[in-house]
PDB file of C-alpha atoms in Angstrom:
ATOM      1  CA  MET A   1       0.000   0.000   0.000  1.00 43.00           C
ATOM      2  CA  SER A   2       1.498   3.320  -1.072  1.00 45.00           C
ATOM      3  CA  ILE A   3       1.810   6.241   1.268  1.00 49.00           C
ATOM      4  CA  ILE A   4       0.809   9.630  -0.181  1.00 48.00           C
ATOM      5  CA  ALA A   5       2.291  12.831   1.225  1.00 50.00           C
ATOM      6  CA  PRO A   6      -0.460  14.977   2.783  1.00 51.00           C
ATOM      7  CA  ASP A   7       0.595  18.210   1.043  1.00 52.00           C
ATOM      8  CA  THR A   8       0.800  16.552  -2.359  1.00 51.00           C
ATOM      9  CA  ALA A   9      -2.582  14.870  -1.935  1.00 48.00           C
ATOM     10  CA  ARG A  10      -4.246  18.093  -0.800  1.00 55.00           C
ATOM     11  CA  ARG A  11      -2.699  20.023  -3.676  1.00 56.00           C
ATOM     12  CA  SER A  12      -3.901  17.470  -6.235  1.00 53.00           C
ATOM     13  CA  ASP A  13      -7.383  17.476  -4.685  1.00 55.00           C
ATOM     14  CA  ARG A  14      -7.558  21.272  -4.928  1.00 58.00           C
ATOM     15  CA  VAL A  15      -6.476  21.218  -8.554  1.00 56.00           C
ATOM     16  CA  ALA A  16      -8.989  18.480  -9.406  1.00 55.00           C
ATOM     17  CA  THR A  17     -11.734  20.455  -7.645  1.00 68.00           C
ATOM     18  CA  HIS A  18     -10.994  23.951  -8.952  1.00 81.00           C
ATOM     19  CA  TRP A  19     -10.010  23.526 -12.600  1.00 86.00           C
ATOM     20  CA  PRO A  20     -13.513  22.651 -13.870  1.00 88.00           C
ATOM     21  CA  TRP A  21     -14.958  25.805 -12.339  1.00 89.00           C
ATOM     22  CA  LEU A  22     -12.146  27.898 -13.820  1.00 92.00           C
ATOM     23  CA  VAL A  23     -12.838  26.448 -17.264  1.00 90.00           C
ATOM     24  CA  ILE A  24     -16.593  27.008 -16.860  1.00 90.00           C
ATOM     25  CA  ALA A  25     -16.010  30.604 -15.739  1.00 92.00           C
ATOM     26  CA  THR A  26     -13.660  31.199 -18.679  1.00 93.00           C
ATOM     27  CA  LEU A  27     -16.087  29.751 -21.218  1.00 91.00           C
ATOM     28  CA  THR A  28     -19.018  31.674 -19.734  1.00 93.00           C
ATOM     29  CA  GLY A  29     -17.028  34.915 -19.715  1.00 93.00           C
ATOM     30  CA  ALA A  30     -15.942  34.392 -23.321  1.00 92.00           C
ATOM     31  CA  ALA A  31     -19.520  33.600 -24.372  1.00 93.00           C
ATOM     32  CA  LEU A  32     -20.727  36.865 -22.830  1.00 93.00           C
ATOM     33  CA  ILE A  33     -17.838  39.251 -23.507  1.00 94.00           C
ATOM     34  CA  ILE A  34     -16.700  38.370 -27.037  1.00 92.00           C
ATOM     35  CA  PRO A  35     -20.103  38.893 -28.746  1.00 91.00           C
ATOM     36  CA  ALA A  36     -20.668  42.088 -26.748  1.00 91.00           C
ATOM     37  CA  VAL A  37     -17.298  43.506 -27.813  1.00 91.00           C
ATOM     38  CA  ALA A  38     -17.618  42.376 -31.439  1.00 86.00           C
ATOM     39  CA  GLY A  39     -21.104  43.815 -31.834  1.00 82.00           C
ATOM     40  CA  GLU A  40     -23.386  42.925 -34.718  1.00 82.00           C
ATOM     41  CA  GLN A  41     -21.689  41.080 -37.546  1.00 82.00           C
ATOM     42  CA  ILE A  42     -22.463  41.468 -41.233  1.00 83.00           C
ATOM     43  CA  ALA A  43     -21.909  38.683 -43.728  1.00 81.00           C
ATOM     44  CA  ASP A  44     -18.900  39.330 -45.978  1.00 83.00           C
ATOM     45  CA  PHE A  45     -18.656  36.572 -48.548  1.00 85.00           C
ATOM     46  CA  SER A  46     -15.438  38.037 -49.942  1.00 86.00           C
ATOM     47  CA  ALA A  47     -13.786  37.106 -46.619  1.00 86.00           C
ATOM     48  CA  ALA A  48     -15.282  33.614 -46.441  1.00 87.00           C
ATOM     49  CA  LEU A  49     -13.217  30.663 -45.183  1.00 90.00           C
ATOM     50  CA  ARG A  50     -10.119  32.617 -44.333  1.00 90.00           C
ATOM     51  CA  PRO A  51      -7.685  30.718 -42.097  1.00 92.00           C
ATOM     52  CA  PRO A  52      -6.732  31.952 -38.618  1.00 93.00           C
ATOM     53  CA  SER A  53      -4.731  35.184 -38.742  1.00 91.00           C
ATOM     54  CA  ALA A  54      -4.060  38.325 -36.747  1.00 90.00           C
ATOM     55  CA  GLU A  55      -7.261  39.845 -38.110  1.00 89.00           C
ATOM     56  CA  HIS A  56      -9.405  36.776 -37.403  1.00 89.00           C
ATOM     57  CA  LEU A  57      -7.855  34.700 -34.635  1.00 91.00           C
ATOM     58  CA  ALA A  58     -10.025  31.672 -35.386  1.00 92.00           C
ATOM     59  CA  GLY A  59     -10.544  32.343 -39.074  1.00 91.00           C
ATOM     60  CA  THR A  60     -13.885  32.947 -40.789  1.00 91.00           C
ATOM     61  CA  ASP A  61     -16.779  30.694 -41.760  1.00 90.00           C
ATOM     62  CA  HIS A  62     -18.383  30.211 -45.178  1.00 85.00           C
ATOM     63  CA  SER A  63     -20.409  33.417 -44.766  1.00 86.00           C
ATOM     64  CA  GLY A  64     -17.407  35.540 -43.839  1.00 88.00           C
ATOM     65  CA  TYR A  65     -18.313  35.843 -40.173  1.00 90.00           C
ATOM     66  CA  ASP A  66     -15.521  35.903 -37.610  1.00 92.00           C
ATOM     67  CA  LEU A  67     -15.514  32.315 -36.354  1.00 92.00           C
ATOM     68  CA  LEU A  68     -14.352  33.174 -32.831  1.00 93.00           C
ATOM     69  CA  THR A  69     -17.302  35.521 -32.390  1.00 93.00           C
ATOM     70  CA  ARG A  70     -19.720  33.035 -33.929  1.00 92.00           C
ATOM     71  CA  THR A  71     -18.416  30.268 -31.671  1.00 94.00           C
ATOM     72  CA  ALA A  72     -18.841  32.504 -28.622  1.00 94.00           C
ATOM     73  CA  GLN A  73     -22.406  33.276 -29.707  1.00 92.00           C
ATOM     74  CA  GLY A  74     -23.080  29.592 -30.275  1.00 92.00           C
ATOM     75  CA  LEU A  75     -21.579  28.687 -26.916  1.00 93.00           C
ATOM     76  CA  GLN A  76     -23.796  31.283 -25.242  1.00 93.00           C
ATOM     77  CA  ILE A  77     -26.955  29.866 -26.795  1.00 91.00           C
ATOM     78  CA  SER A  78     -25.924  26.257 -26.132  1.00 90.00           C
ATOM     79  CA  LEU A  79     -25.148  26.999 -22.468  1.00 92.00           C
ATOM     80  CA  VAL A  80     -28.446  28.810 -21.955  1.00 92.00           C
ATOM     81  CA  ILE A  81     -30.463  25.998 -23.543  1.00 91.00           C
ATOM     82  CA  ALA A  82     -28.488  23.321 -21.669  1.00 90.00           C
ATOM     83  CA  THR A  83     -29.022  25.126 -18.350  1.00 92.00           C
ATOM     84  CA  LEU A  84     -32.759  25.455 -18.968  1.00 93.00           C
ATOM     85  CA  CYS A  85     -32.912  21.765 -19.915  1.00 92.00           C
ATOM     86  CA  ALA A  86     -31.063  20.741 -16.766  1.00 91.00           C
ATOM     87  CA  VAL A  87     -33.244  22.935 -14.542  1.00 92.00           C
ATOM     88  CA  ALA A  88     -36.467  21.668 -16.157  1.00 93.00           C
ATOM     89  CA  ALA A  89     -35.403  18.012 -15.895  1.00 92.00           C
ATOM     90  CA  THR A  90     -34.294  18.517 -12.280  1.00 91.00           C
ATOM     91  CA  LEU A  91     -37.562  20.159 -11.242  1.00 90.00           C
ATOM     92  CA  LEU A  92     -39.597  17.461 -12.983  1.00 92.00           C
ATOM     93  CA  GLY A  93     -37.534  14.666 -11.458  1.00 90.00           C
ATOM     94  CA  LEU A  94     -37.615  16.361  -8.043  1.00 87.00           C
ATOM     95  CA  VAL A  95     -41.398  16.639  -7.994  1.00 85.00           C
ATOM     96  CA  ILE A  96     -41.933  13.073  -9.207  1.00 88.00           C
ATOM     97  CA  GLY A  97     -39.278  11.593  -6.913  1.00 85.00           C
ATOM     98  CA  VAL A  98     -40.566  13.413  -3.817  1.00 82.00           C
ATOM     99  CA  GLY A  99     -44.140  12.447  -4.612  1.00 82.00           C
ATOM    100  CA  ALA A 100     -43.256   8.789  -5.130  1.00 84.00           C
ATOM    101  CA  ALA A 101     -41.243   8.579  -1.911  1.00 79.00           C
ATOM    102  CA  LEU A 102     -43.713  10.386   0.341  1.00 76.00           C
ATOM    103  CA  ILE A 103     -46.917   8.824  -1.013  1.00 79.00           C
ATOM    104  CA  GLY A 104     -45.491   5.324  -1.380  1.00 78.00           C
ATOM    105  CA  GLY A 105     -47.665   2.295  -1.988  1.00 85.00           C
ATOM    106  CA  TRP A 106     -49.008   1.630  -5.452  1.00 90.00           C
ATOM    107  CA  VAL A 107     -48.188   5.202  -6.546  1.00 88.00           C
ATOM    108  CA  ASP A 108     -44.517   4.602  -5.847  1.00 87.00           C
ATOM    109  CA  ALA A 109     -44.636   1.274  -7.720  1.00 90.00           C
ATOM    110  CA  VAL A 110     -46.306   2.825 -10.774  1.00 92.00           C
ATOM    111  CA  VAL A 111     -43.872   5.738 -10.848  1.00 90.00           C
ATOM    112  CA  MET A 112     -40.874   3.422 -10.695  1.00 90.00           C
ATOM    113  CA  ARG A 113     -42.257   1.347 -13.583  1.00 91.00           C
ATOM    114  CA  VAL A 114     -42.686   4.551 -15.594  1.00 92.00           C
ATOM    115  CA  VAL A 115     -39.100   5.486 -14.750  1.00 90.00           C
ATOM    116  CA  ASP A 116     -37.901   2.090 -15.948  1.00 90.00           C
ATOM    117  CA  GLY A 117     -39.914   2.448 -19.143  1.00 90.00           C
ATOM    118  CA  VAL A 118     -38.542   5.895 -19.963  1.00 89.00           C
ATOM    119  CA  ASN A 119     -34.995   4.740 -19.213  1.00 87.00           C
ATOM    120  CA  ALA A 120     -35.463   1.840 -21.631  1.00 87.00           C
ATOM    121  CA  LEU A 121     -36.200   4.230 -24.505  1.00 86.00           C
ATOM    122  CA  PRO A 122     -33.304   5.548 -26.632  1.00 86.00           C
ATOM    123  CA  HIS A 123     -33.111   9.142 -25.431  1.00 84.00           C
ATOM    124  CA  LEU A 124     -31.611  10.553 -28.612  1.00 84.00           C
ATOM    125  CA  VAL A 125     -34.284   8.979 -30.832  1.00 87.00           C
ATOM    126  CA  VAL A 126     -37.088  10.238 -28.587  1.00 88.00           C
ATOM    127  CA  GLY A 127     -35.452  13.664 -28.488  1.00 87.00           C
ATOM    128  CA  ILE A 128     -35.245  13.759 -32.287  1.00 88.00           C
ATOM    129  CA  VAL A 129     -38.948  12.875 -32.581  1.00 89.00           C
ATOM    130  CA  ILE A 130     -40.005  15.585 -30.110  1.00 88.00           C
ATOM    131  CA  ALA A 131     -37.704  18.254 -31.594  1.00 87.00           C
ATOM    132  CA  ALA A 132     -38.738  17.399 -35.158  1.00 86.00           C
ATOM    133  CA  MET A 133     -42.396  18.087 -34.343  1.00 87.00           C
ATOM    134  CA  TRP A 134     -41.545  21.756 -33.704  1.00 86.00           C
ATOM    135  CA  ARG A 135     -38.334  22.123 -35.692  1.00 81.00           C
ATOM    136  CA  GLY A 136     -36.283  25.194 -34.843  1.00 79.00           C
ATOM    137  CA  ALA A 137     -38.176  25.982 -31.619  1.00 85.00           C
ATOM    138  CA  PRO A 138     -35.917  26.288 -28.550  1.00 87.00           C
ATOM    139  CA  LEU A 139     -38.821  25.168 -26.337  1.00 90.00           C
ATOM    140  CA  ALA A 140     -39.032  21.899 -28.290  1.00 89.00           C
ATOM    141  CA  ILE A 141     -35.322  21.238 -27.676  1.00 89.00           C
ATOM    142  CA  ILE A 142     -35.720  21.953 -23.972  1.00 90.00           C
ATOM    143  CA  ALA A 143     -38.755  19.663 -23.779  1.00 90.00           C
ATOM    144  CA  SER A 144     -37.031  16.866 -25.718  1.00 89.00           C
ATOM    145  CA  ILE A 145     -34.100  16.798 -23.310  1.00 88.00           C
ATOM    146  CA  ALA A 146     -36.043  17.397 -20.087  1.00 90.00           C
ATOM    147  CA  LEU A 147     -38.645  14.723 -20.854  1.00 89.00           C
ATOM    148  CA  THR A 148     -35.966  12.083 -21.450  1.00 89.00           C
ATOM    149  CA  HIS A 149     -33.581  12.889 -18.579  1.00 89.00           C
ATOM    150  CA  TRP A 150     -35.830  13.371 -15.540  1.00 91.00           C
ATOM    151  CA  PRO A 151     -35.999   9.640 -14.533  1.00 91.00           C
ATOM    152  CA  ALA A 152     -32.406   9.528 -13.278  1.00 87.00           C
ATOM    153  CA  ILE A 153     -33.031  12.523 -11.013  1.00 89.00           C
ATOM    154  CA  ALA A 154     -36.357  11.116  -9.795  1.00 89.00           C
ATOM    155  CA  ARG A 155     -34.664   7.839  -8.883  1.00 90.00           C
ATOM    156  CA  ILE A 156     -31.856   9.627  -7.000  1.00 87.00           C
ATOM    157  CA  VAL A 157     -34.266  11.880  -5.087  1.00 86.00           C
ATOM    158  CA  ARG A 158     -36.556   8.972  -4.197  1.00 86.00           C
ATOM    159  CA  ALA A 159     -33.682   6.839  -2.916  1.00 86.00           C
ATOM    160  CA  GLU A 160     -32.290   9.704  -0.842  1.00 83.00           C
ATOM    161  CA  LEU A 161     -35.681  10.495   0.670  1.00 83.00           C
ATOM    162  CA  LEU A 162     -36.369   6.870   1.567  1.00 82.00           C
ATOM    163  CA  ALA A 163     -32.991   6.649   3.297  1.00 80.00           C
ATOM    164  CA  VAL A 164     -33.576   9.855   5.268  1.00 79.00           C
ATOM    165  CA  VAL A 165     -37.170   9.017   6.216  1.00 74.00           C
ATOM    166  CA  ARG A 166     -36.041   5.714   7.734  1.00 73.00           C
ATOM    167  CA  ALA A 167     -33.127   7.292   9.581  1.00 71.00           C
ATOM    168  CA  GLY A 168     -33.097   7.216  13.366  1.00 69.00           C
ATOM    169  CA  TRP A 169     -33.098  10.964  13.886  1.00 71.00           C
ATOM    170  CA  VAL A 170     -36.214  11.403  11.748  1.00 70.00           C
ATOM    171  CA  GLN A 171     -38.043   8.709  13.709  1.00 71.00           C
ATOM    172  CA  THR A 172     -36.909  10.363  16.941  1.00 74.00           C
ATOM    173  CA  ALA A 173     -38.189  13.729  15.749  1.00 72.00           C
ATOM    174  CA  ARG A 174     -41.571  12.192  14.939  1.00 71.00           C
ATOM    175  CA  LEU A 175     -41.805  10.532  18.353  1.00 73.00           C
ATOM    176  CA  ALA A 176     -40.942  13.878  19.942  1.00 76.00           C
ATOM    177  CA  GLY A 177     -43.973  15.433  18.265  1.00 72.00           C
ATOM    178  CA  ALA A 178     -42.271  17.325  15.423  1.00 72.00           C
ATOM    179  CA  SER A 179     -44.602  18.403  12.642  1.00 70.00           C
ATOM    180  CA  HIS A 180     -44.344  17.123   9.086  1.00 65.00           C
ATOM    181  CA  TRP A 181     -43.297  20.609   7.936  1.00 70.00           C
ATOM    182  CA  PHE A 182     -40.495  20.740  10.530  1.00 73.00           C
ATOM    183  CA  ILE A 183     -39.194  17.318   9.502  1.00 70.00           C
ATOM    184  CA  ALA A 184     -39.369  18.193   5.815  1.00 69.00           C
ATOM    185  CA  ARG A 185     -37.618  21.546   6.335  1.00 71.00           C
ATOM    186  CA  ARG A 186     -34.887  20.338   8.706  1.00 74.00           C
ATOM    187  CA  HIS A 187     -34.185  16.820   7.436  1.00 70.00           C
ATOM    188  CA  LEU A 188     -35.742  16.014   4.080  1.00 73.00           C
ATOM    189  CA  LEU A 189     -35.256  19.220   2.102  1.00 74.00           C
ATOM    190  CA  PRO A 190     -31.498  19.635   2.751  1.00 76.00           C
ATOM    191  CA  ALA A 191     -30.782  16.041   1.713  1.00 74.00           C
ATOM    192  CA  VAL A 192     -32.845  16.285  -1.473  1.00 81.00           C
ATOM    193  CA  THR A 193     -31.538  19.737  -2.412  1.00 81.00           C
ATOM    194  CA  GLY A 194     -27.905  18.690  -2.315  1.00 79.00           C
ATOM    195  CA  GLN A 195     -28.466  15.556  -4.376  1.00 80.00           C
ATOM    196  CA  ALA A 196     -30.681  17.396  -6.855  1.00 84.00           C
ATOM    197  CA  LEU A 197     -28.020  20.088  -7.337  1.00 85.00           C
ATOM    198  CA  ILE A 198     -25.351  17.488  -8.023  1.00 85.00           C
ATOM    199  CA  ALA A 199     -27.663  15.663 -10.427  1.00 85.00           C
ATOM    200  CA  MET A 200     -28.397  18.924 -12.251  1.00 88.00           C
ATOM    201  CA  VAL A 201     -24.699  19.706 -12.688  1.00 87.00           C
ATOM    202  CA  MET A 202     -24.069  16.146 -13.887  1.00 86.00           C
ATOM    203  CA  LEU A 203     -26.907  16.596 -16.383  1.00 88.00           C
ATOM    204  CA  LEU A 204     -25.411  19.734 -17.954  1.00 88.00           C
ATOM    205  CA  PRO A 205     -22.847  17.946 -20.164  1.00 87.00           C
ATOM    206  CA  HIS A 206     -25.589  15.600 -21.418  1.00 85.00           C
ATOM    207  CA  ALA A 207     -27.780  18.592 -22.221  1.00 87.00           C
ATOM    208  CA  VAL A 208     -24.935  20.336 -24.081  1.00 88.00           C
ATOM    209  CA  TRP A 209     -24.230  17.207 -26.136  1.00 87.00           C
ATOM    210  CA  HIS A 210     -27.902  16.560 -26.912  1.00 87.00           C
ATOM    211  CA  GLU A 211     -28.615  20.157 -27.941  1.00 86.00           C
ATOM    212  CA  SER A 212     -25.570  20.177 -30.197  1.00 88.00           C
ATOM    213  CA  THR A 213     -26.496  16.791 -31.665  1.00 88.00           C
ATOM    214  CA  LEU A 214     -30.082  17.851 -32.414  1.00 88.00           C
ATOM    215  CA  SER A 215     -28.912  21.065 -34.109  1.00 87.00           C
ATOM    216  CA  PHE A 216     -26.186  19.162 -35.960  1.00 87.00           C
ATOM    217  CA  LEU A 217     -28.780  16.714 -37.319  1.00 85.00           C
ATOM    218  CA  GLY A 218     -30.992  19.572 -38.478  1.00 83.00           C
ATOM    219  CA  VAL A 219     -33.901  19.114 -36.062  1.00 86.00           C
ATOM    220  CA  GLY A 220     -32.687  21.629 -33.482  1.00 83.00           C
ATOM    221  CA  LEU A 221     -32.184  25.337 -33.963  1.00 85.00           C
ATOM    222  CA  SER A 222     -32.435  26.812 -37.441  1.00 82.00           C
ATOM    223  CA  PRO A 223     -29.094  27.198 -39.289  1.00 77.00           C
ATOM    224  CA  ASP A 224     -29.245  31.009 -39.147  1.00 77.00           C
ATOM    225  CA  ARG A 225     -29.066  30.884 -35.315  1.00 81.00           C
ATOM    226  CA  ALA A 226     -25.585  30.277 -34.005  1.00 82.00           C
ATOM    227  CA  SER A 227     -25.177  27.330 -31.668  1.00 87.00           C
ATOM    228  CA  LEU A 228     -22.395  24.810 -31.348  1.00 89.00           C
ATOM    229  CA  GLY A 229     -24.541  22.241 -33.134  1.00 88.00           C
ATOM    230  CA  THR A 230     -25.437  24.482 -36.086  1.00 89.00           C
ATOM    231  CA  LEU A 231     -21.812  25.578 -36.454  1.00 91.00           C
ATOM    232  CA  LEU A 232     -20.679  21.955 -36.533  1.00 90.00           C
ATOM    233  CA  GLY A 233     -23.407  21.147 -39.042  1.00 87.00           C
ATOM    234  CA  GLN A 234     -22.279  23.952 -41.344  1.00 87.00           C
ATOM    235  CA  ALA A 235     -18.665  22.840 -40.998  1.00 89.00           C
ATOM    236  CA  ARG A 236     -19.405  19.432 -42.552  1.00 85.00           C
ATOM    237  CA  GLY A 237     -19.151  20.877 -46.037  1.00 84.00           C
ATOM    238  CA  ASP A 238     -16.504  23.493 -45.295  1.00 87.00           C
ATOM    239  CA  VAL A 239     -13.996  21.024 -43.857  1.00 87.00           C
ATOM    240  CA  LEU A 240     -13.981  19.120 -47.166  1.00 85.00           C
ATOM    241  CA  THR A 241     -12.541  22.224 -48.838  1.00 86.00           C
ATOM    242  CA  GLY A 242      -9.666  22.326 -46.338  1.00 89.00           C
ATOM    243  CA  ALA A 243     -11.240  24.793 -43.881  1.00 91.00           C
ATOM    244  CA  TRP A 244     -10.412  22.655 -40.854  1.00 93.00           C
ATOM    245  CA  TRP A 245     -10.791  25.554 -38.416  1.00 93.00           C
ATOM    246  CA  THR A 246     -14.558  25.725 -39.031  1.00 93.00           C
ATOM    247  CA  LEU A 247     -14.823  22.317 -37.377  1.00 92.00           C
ATOM    248  CA  ALA A 248     -11.966  22.514 -34.865  1.00 93.00           C
ATOM    249  CA  VAL A 249     -12.996  25.742 -33.106  1.00 93.00           C
ATOM    250  CA  PRO A 250     -16.669  24.928 -32.255  1.00 93.00           C
ATOM    251  CA  ALA A 251     -15.760  21.286 -31.576  1.00 93.00           C
ATOM    252  CA  GLY A 252     -13.062  22.419 -29.129  1.00 94.00           C
ATOM    253  CA  ALA A 253     -15.548  24.680 -27.327  1.00 93.00           C
ATOM    254  CA  LEU A 254     -18.090  21.835 -27.158  1.00 92.00           C
ATOM    255  CA  ILE A 255     -15.581  19.331 -25.773  1.00 91.00           C
ATOM    256  CA  ALA A 256     -14.199  21.825 -23.246  1.00 92.00           C
ATOM    257  CA  ALA A 257     -17.680  22.703 -21.964  1.00 90.00           C
ATOM    258  CA  ALA A 258     -18.806  19.075 -21.707  1.00 89.00           C
ATOM    259  CA  LEU A 259     -15.638  17.937 -19.927  1.00 90.00           C
ATOM    260  CA  ALA A 260     -15.678  20.891 -17.522  1.00 90.00           C
ATOM    261  CA  PHE A 261     -19.302  20.332 -16.502  1.00 89.00           C
ATOM    262  CA  ALA A 262     -18.746  16.595 -16.130  1.00 87.00           C
ATOM    263  CA  ALA A 263     -15.663  17.177 -13.958  1.00 88.00           C
ATOM    264  CA  ALA A 264     -17.506  19.788 -11.868  1.00 87.00           C
ATOM    265  CA  GLY A 265     -20.345  17.354 -11.221  1.00 84.00           C
ATOM    266  CA  THR A 266     -17.876  14.629 -10.264  1.00 84.00           C
ATOM    267  CA  ALA A 267     -16.110  17.009  -7.877  1.00 83.00           C
ATOM    268  CA  LEU A 268     -19.401  17.943  -6.214  1.00 82.00           C
ATOM    269  CA  ARG A 269     -20.359  14.299  -5.862  1.00 78.00           C
ATOM    270  CA  ARG A 270     -17.022  13.422  -4.273  1.00 78.00           C
ATOM    271  CA  ARG A 271     -17.445  16.183  -1.702  1.00 76.00           C
ATOM    272  CA  THR A 272     -20.702  14.617  -0.537  1.00 68.00           C
ATOM    273  CA  GLU A 273     -19.279  11.103  -0.303  1.00 62.00           C
ATOM    274  CA  PRO A 274     -17.833   9.823   2.976  1.00 51.00           C
ATOM    275  CA  PRO A 275     -14.029  10.079   3.090  1.00 49.00           C
ATOM    276  CA  ALA A 276     -12.254   7.095   1.600  1.00 45.00           C
ATOM    277  CA  GLY A 277      -9.781   5.083   3.615  1.00 43.00           C
ATOM    278  CA  ARG A 278      -6.654   6.862   2.505  1.00 43.00           C
ATOM    279  CA  VAL A 279      -3.422   6.027   4.324  1.00 37.00           C
ATOM    280  CA  TRP A 280      -1.229   9.000   5.084  1.00 34.00           C
TER     281      TRP A 280
END
């Protein structure tokens, strides 16, 4: 069994915990600041598909737009839609999970069978069907992702509530005459809130990927609206002409955002876990 120096272990833990939030803050700042500084862009087809240079750091796309600005605009839209999807799925899963755990009985059994049924469906296919019914509508994208990703959150919330309800301190509080509202506010709500927050952060990378995939396949946002998915979809033809930057820049932003959110969710989950048996 190896012995890890305390200072080295703490330093590595801090780095593993902080870097995702730094990347998220950087991406969010770039998505807000770059479009604001660049202002409104006008298509200039004479400057189309220019490689990265001092004038255009990330090159231009097939319409002559500055690709760095377009990627920042697309990242902004993708992050907003992904956040709304994660919040909607979390609220839906929270309500269903709390209801199933507190009501119990046949209601709980039916809800869990519905959860199993939704989990058995291919989420991307269901999302494509829902988004295609109202093609180009942001609300359809949000609904397609939220309606396919709430079961995981409902299952987590239900399991956490059942564990807390059966805990000794909750039973003691009931025997002492505590009201249902007091028990829910002091014991149930804090446990569910923490788990729901972690689940929402873990859902963000899935929402980013799904939104980009739907737009890439042509059933998401319309091509005239910049998002990471629409930019990647437009780059399919441009990259064949040698304009590799039209694919590399939005793909890099997509990968960085997905990895940062996934790492942030993992870091939050580790902070809530009991300490592992590390030997110092």
